[in-house]
PDB file of C-alpha atoms in Angstrom:
ATOM      1  CA  MET A  75     118.509  95.956 111.691  1.00 39.00           C
ATOM      2  CA  ALA A  76     116.347  97.209 109.114  1.00 41.00           C
ATOM      3  CA  ARG A  77     116.983  95.637 105.642  1.00 39.00           C
ATOM      4  CA  THR A  78     117.040  98.158 102.800  1.00 38.00           C
ATOM      5  CA  THR A  79     115.968  97.028  99.443  1.00 39.00           C
ATOM      6  CA  SER A  80     115.053  99.368  96.331  1.00 38.00           C
ATOM      7  CA  SER A  81     111.386  97.682  96.760  1.00 44.00           C
ATOM      8  CA  SER A  82     108.423  99.708  95.759  1.00 45.00           C
ATOM      9  CA  THR A  83     105.444 100.216  97.874  1.00 46.00           C
ATOM     10  CA  ARG A  84     101.861  99.649  96.182  1.00 41.00           C
ATOM     11  CA  GLN A  85      99.692 102.799  97.202  1.00 42.00           C
ATOM     12  CA  ASP A  86      96.576 103.311  96.201  1.00 43.00           C
ATOM     13  CA  THR A  87      93.245 104.687  97.699  1.00 41.00           C
ATOM     14  CA  SER A  88      91.955 100.858  98.551  1.00 50.00           C
ATOM     15  CA  SER A  89      91.767 100.155 102.323  1.00 60.00           C
ATOM     16  CA  GLY A  90      93.730  96.963 101.606  1.00 68.00           C
ATOM     17  CA  ALA A  91      97.412  96.089 102.930  1.00 71.00           C
ATOM     18  CA  LYS A  92     100.082  97.775 100.821  1.00 72.00           C
ATOM     19  CA  ILE A  93     102.313  95.412  99.054  1.00 71.00           C
ATOM     20  CA  ILE A  94     106.426  95.637  99.410  1.00 66.00           C
ATOM     21  CA  ARG A  95     107.644  94.559  95.802  1.00 61.00           C
ATOM     22  CA  SER A  96     110.720  94.154  94.498  1.00 58.00           C
ATOM     23  CA  GLU A  97     109.972  92.741  90.834  1.00 63.00           C
ATOM     24  CA  PRO A  98     106.425  91.618  89.473  1.00 62.00           C
ATOM     25  CA  GLY A  99     105.686  87.818  91.189  1.00 60.00           C
ATOM     26  CA  ASP A 100     104.806  84.547  89.253  1.00 65.00           C
ATOM     27  CA  GLY A 101     101.352  83.335  89.106  1.00 57.00           C
ATOM     28  CA  PRO A 102      98.200  85.217  91.386  1.00 57.00           C
ATOM     29  CA  GLY A 103      99.850  86.853  94.037  1.00 62.00           C
ATOM     30  CA  PRO A 104     101.044  89.183  95.809  1.00 64.00           C
ATOM     31  CA  ASP A 105      97.900  91.267  94.600  1.00 68.00           C
ATOM     32  CA  VAL A 106      95.336  88.209  95.126  1.00 73.00           C
ATOM     33  CA  MET A 107      96.550  85.402  97.406  1.00 75.00           C
ATOM     34  CA  ASP A 108      95.162  82.364  98.999  1.00 78.00           C
ATOM     35  CA  ALA A 109      94.687  84.051 102.658  1.00 85.00           C
ATOM     36  CA  ALA A 110      95.828  80.286 103.847  1.00 86.00           C
ATOM     37  CA  THR A 111      99.559  81.249 102.400  1.00 86.00           C
ATOM     38  CA  LEU A 112      99.592  84.365 105.123  1.00 91.00           C
ATOM     39  CA  ILE A 113      98.746  82.299 108.680  1.00 93.00           C
ATOM     40  CA  GLY A 114     101.933  82.093 110.027  1.00 93.00           C
ATOM     41  CA  ASP A 115     103.672  84.776 108.556  1.00 94.00           C
ATOM     42  CA  ASP A 116     105.575  86.859 111.295  1.00 96.00           C
ATOM     43  CA  VAL A 117     105.072  90.394 111.752  1.00 96.00           C
ATOM     44  CA  VAL A 118     107.657  92.964 112.549  1.00 96.00           C
ATOM     45  CA  ASN A 119     107.521  96.917 113.009  1.00 95.00           C
ATOM     46  CA  ALA A 120     109.555  99.618 111.123  1.00 93.00           C
ATOM     47  CA  GLN A 121     112.242  98.713 113.607  1.00 95.00           C
ATOM     48  CA  ASP A 122     112.348  95.134 112.852  1.00 94.00           C
ATOM     49  CA  GLU A 123     111.310  94.026 116.201  1.00 94.00           C
ATOM     50  CA  ASP A 124     109.391  90.872 115.763  1.00 94.00           C
ATOM     51  CA  LEU A 125     105.293  91.724 117.063  1.00 95.00           C
ATOM     52  CA  GLY A 126     104.232  87.951 116.246  1.00 94.00           C
ATOM     53  CA  LYS A 127     102.337  85.794 113.735  1.00 95.00           C
ATOM     54  CA  VAL A 128      99.441  85.864 111.684  1.00 96.00           C
ATOM     55  CA  GLU A 129      96.682  83.249 113.089  1.00 94.00           C
ATOM     56  CA  SER A 130      93.700  84.332 111.259  1.00 95.00           C
ATOM     57  CA  ILE A 131      92.320  86.223 108.420  1.00 95.00           C
ATOM     58  CA  MET A 132      89.073  87.897 109.199  1.00 94.00           C
ATOM     59  CA  LEU A 133      86.939  88.636 106.226  1.00 92.00           C
ATOM     60  CA  ASP A 134      83.508  91.311 106.741  1.00 91.00           C
ATOM     61  CA  VAL A 135      81.347  88.655 104.226  1.00 90.00           C
ATOM     62  CA  GLN A 136      78.468  91.001 103.215  1.00 88.00           C
ATOM     63  CA  SER A 137      81.026  93.644 101.845  1.00 87.00           C
ATOM     64  CA  GLY A 138      83.407  91.213 100.904  1.00 86.00           C
ATOM     65  CA  ARG A 139      86.595  92.395 102.353  1.00 89.00           C
ATOM     66  CA  VAL A 140      89.333  91.726 104.458  1.00 91.00           C
ATOM     67  CA  ALA A 141      88.694  93.194 108.086  1.00 93.00           C
ATOM     68  CA  TYR A 142      91.442  91.833 110.230  1.00 95.00           C
ATOM     69  CA  ALA A 143      94.593  90.361 110.460  1.00 96.00           C
ATOM     70  CA  VAL A 144      94.453  88.176 114.151  1.00 96.00           C
ATOM     71  CA  LEU A 145      98.116  88.438 115.384  1.00 95.00           C
ATOM     72  CA  SER A 146      99.358  86.498 118.176  1.00 93.00           C
ATOM     73  CA  PHE A 147     102.101  88.104 120.349  1.00 86.00           C
ATOM     74  CA  GLY A 148     103.669  86.728 123.503  1.00 75.00           C
ATOM     75  CA  GLY A 149     103.833  84.326 125.626  1.00 66.00           C
ATOM     76  CA  PHE A 150     106.201  80.613 125.209  1.00 62.00           C
ATOM     77  CA  LEU A 151     105.345  78.616 122.939  1.00 59.00           C
ATOM     78  CA  GLY A 152     101.917  79.482 121.713  1.00 55.00           C
ATOM     79  CA  MET A 153     101.114  79.037 125.246  1.00 58.00           C
ATOM     80  CA  GLY A 154      99.763  82.154 127.137  1.00 60.00           C
ATOM     81  CA  SER A 155      99.783  84.741 124.070  1.00 79.00           C
ATOM     82  CA  LYS A 156      97.222  87.159 123.550  1.00 90.00           C
ATOM     83  CA  LEU A 157      95.229  88.072 120.250  1.00 95.00           C
ATOM     84  CA  PHE A 158      94.873  91.453 118.393  1.00 96.00           C
ATOM     85  CA  ALA A 159      92.697  91.867 115.643  1.00 96.00           C
ATOM     86  CA  ILE A 160      94.868  94.546 113.479  1.00 96.00           C
ATOM     87  CA  PRO A 161      93.157  96.564 110.940  1.00 96.00           C
ATOM     88  CA  TRP A 162      94.238  94.798 107.373  1.00 94.00           C
ATOM     89  CA  SER A 163      94.968  97.815 106.319  1.00 93.00           C
ATOM     90  CA  ALA A 164      97.061  98.756 108.938  1.00 95.00           C
ATOM     91  CA  LEU A 165      99.634  96.184 107.951  1.00 95.00           C
ATOM     92  CA  THR A 166     102.533  96.334 104.515  1.00 93.00           C
ATOM     93  CA  LEU A 167     102.997  92.774 102.814  1.00 90.00           C
ATOM     94  CA  ASP A 168     106.906  92.750 102.176  1.00 90.00           C
ATOM     95  CA  THR A 169     107.000  89.687  99.555  1.00 85.00           C
ATOM     96  CA  GLU A 170     110.991  89.766  99.426  1.00 86.00           C
ATOM     97  CA  GLU A 171     111.381  88.802 103.752  1.00 89.00           C
ATOM     98  CA  LYS A 172     107.784  86.643 102.752  1.00 90.00           C
ATOM     99  CA  ARG A 173     106.418  88.968 106.437  1.00 94.00           C
ATOM    100  CA  PHE A 174     104.231  91.887 107.266  1.00 95.00           C
ATOM    101  CA  ILE A 175     105.139  94.839 108.830  1.00 95.00           C
ATOM    102  CA  LEU A 176     103.072  96.944 111.432  1.00 96.00           C
ATOM    103  CA  ASP A 177     104.465 100.397 111.718  1.00 93.00           C
ATOM    104  CA  VAL A 178     103.683 100.741 115.795  1.00 94.00           C
ATOM    105  CA  PRO A 179     106.709 100.200 118.725  1.00 94.00           C
ATOM    106  CA  LYS A 180     106.612  97.216 120.261  1.00 93.00           C
ATOM    107  CA  ASP A 181     104.949  99.112 123.568  1.00 92.00           C
ATOM    108  CA  LYS A 182     101.901  99.963 121.513  1.00 94.00           C
ATOM    109  CA  LEU A 183     101.090  96.728 120.735  1.00 91.00           C
ATOM    110  CA  GLU A 184     101.776  95.656 123.983  1.00 88.00           C
ATOM    111  CA  ASN A 185      99.286  97.993 125.488  1.00 90.00           C
ATOM    112  CA  ALA A 186      96.538  97.457 122.647  1.00 92.00           C
ATOM    113  CA  PRO A 187      93.440  96.085 123.335  1.00 89.00           C
ATOM    114  CA  GLY A 188      93.590  91.984 123.244  1.00 91.00           C
ATOM    115  CA  PHE A 189      91.822  89.077 123.579  1.00 92.00           C
ATOM    116  CA  ASP A 190      92.542  85.426 124.190  1.00 89.00           C
ATOM    117  CA  LYS A 191      91.502  82.568 122.099  1.00 88.00           C
ATOM    118  CA  ASP A 192      88.551  81.916 124.342  1.00 89.00           C
ATOM    119  CA  HIS A 193      87.054  85.304 124.814  1.00 91.00           C
ATOM    120  CA  TRP A 194      86.971  86.738 121.109  1.00 93.00           C
ATOM    121  CA  PRO A 195      85.411  90.427 120.526  1.00 92.00           C
ATOM    122  CA  SER A 196      82.099  90.737 118.635  1.00 91.00           C
ATOM    123  CA  MET A 197      84.038  92.136 115.487  1.00 91.00           C
ATOM    124  CA  ALA A 198      81.031  92.959 114.130  1.00 88.00           C
ATOM    125  CA  ASP A 199      79.824  96.044 116.248  1.00 91.00           C
ATOM    126  CA  GLN A 200      80.904  98.686 114.749  1.00 91.00           C
ATOM    127  CA  GLY A 201      81.869 100.909 118.164  1.00 93.00           C
ATOM    128  CA  TRP A 202      84.486  98.543 118.883  1.00 94.00           C
ATOM    129  CA  ALA A 203      85.608  98.738 115.061  1.00 93.00           C
ATOM    130  CA  ARG A 204      85.970 102.419 115.201  1.00 94.00           C
ATOM    131  CA  ASP A 205      88.127 102.287 118.781  1.00 94.00           C
ATOM    132  CA  LEU A 206      90.352  99.564 116.801  1.00 94.00           C
ATOM    133  CA  HIS A 207      90.827 101.461 113.951  1.00 94.00           C
ATOM    134  CA  SER A 208      91.433 104.808 115.679  1.00 94.00           C
ATOM    135  CA  TYR A 209      93.823 103.358 117.808  1.00 95.00           C
ATOM    136  CA  TYR A 210      95.938 102.034 114.890  1.00 94.00           C
ATOM    137  CA  ASP A 211      95.616 105.234 113.474  1.00 93.00           C
ATOM    138  CA  VAL A 212      93.944 104.012 109.714  1.00 93.00           C
ATOM    139  CA  SER A 213      90.423 104.811 108.508  1.00 90.00           C
ATOM    140  CA  PRO A 214      87.932 101.912 108.960  1.00 90.00           C
ATOM    141  CA  TYR A 215      87.644 100.009 105.386  1.00 87.00           C
ATOM    142  CA  TRP A 216      84.037 100.045 105.578  1.00 86.00           C
ATOM    143  CA  GLU A 217      84.463 104.093 104.770  1.00 85.00           C
ATOM    144  CA  ASP A 218      85.847 103.525 101.302  1.00 71.00           C
ATOM    145  CA  ASP A 219      84.301 104.942  98.823  1.00 59.00           C
ATOM    146  CA  MET A 220      84.090 101.766  97.046  1.00 53.00           C
ATOM    147  CA  GLU A 221      83.325 103.632  93.504  1.00 51.00           C
ATOM    148  CA  THR A 222      86.695 104.817  93.611  1.00 51.00           C
ATOM    149  CA  THR A 223      88.466 101.669  94.375  1.00 51.00           C
ATOM    150  CA  ARG A 224      87.026  99.509  91.202  1.00 50.00           C
ATOM    151  CA  ASP A 225      88.885  96.867  89.811  1.00 49.00           C
ATOM    152  CA  PRO A 226      88.807  96.790  86.027  1.00 50.00           C
ATOM    153  CA  ARG A 227      89.491  93.267  85.988  1.00 45.00           C
ATOM    154  CA  THR A 228      86.012  92.446  87.457  1.00 49.00           C
ATOM    155  CA  SER A 229      82.618  92.895  85.623  1.00 48.00           C
ATOM    156  CA  ALA A 230      81.317  95.412  88.006  1.00 50.00           C
ATOM    157  CA  GLY A 231      84.848  97.194  87.809  1.00 48.00           C
ATOM    158  CA  ALA A 232      84.645  96.929  83.976  1.00 47.00           C
ATOM    159  CA  ALA A 233      80.988  98.596  83.951  1.00 49.00           C
ATOM    160  CA  SER A 234      82.166 101.090  85.915  1.00 44.00           C
ATOM    161  CA  LYS A 235      84.624 102.214  83.714  1.00 44.00           C
ATOM    162  CA  ASN A 236      82.188 101.792  80.914  1.00 46.00           C
ATOM    163  CA  ARG A 237      79.915 104.431  82.396  1.00 45.00           C
ATOM    164  CA  THR A 238      82.255 106.946  83.433  1.00 47.00           C
ATOM    165  CA  GLY A 239      84.287 106.747  79.754  1.00 48.00           C
ATOM    166  CA  VAL A 240      87.629 106.227  81.383  1.00 48.00           C
TER     167      VAL A 240
END
């Protein structure tokens, strides 16, 4: 059964994961987090069904963005599990439950394009990436207008703010 809280979901125009939180966090999270703290987090769907665990977080090194979370699903004690690249923007971080939510039915994930630990796809291939984003019904992260998602806490974002006078 899904748990109901008075949490709010942070909405913005970025291609990042959404965040569900009940109150501001102490320290750097949840807006900026050590990626290693997210490895091993459970992933569930909106029906609270177990979809697996986060195995890796993949960065687009040139753009400096998180591209995908790699999810392991199926198998027994880690043996025979299948891996899935999930677009980062398809995920919601639930800080209260310390897990991610992927709003897809379990059978959609079971039928999703996946791979095994010894045969990873070429994640830099734009055709593969477009198909993957389309499967999860999210826009590709590289199509975001970075001008509208500037963070004023950064030097680039502050410079952008000063030029526009906002």
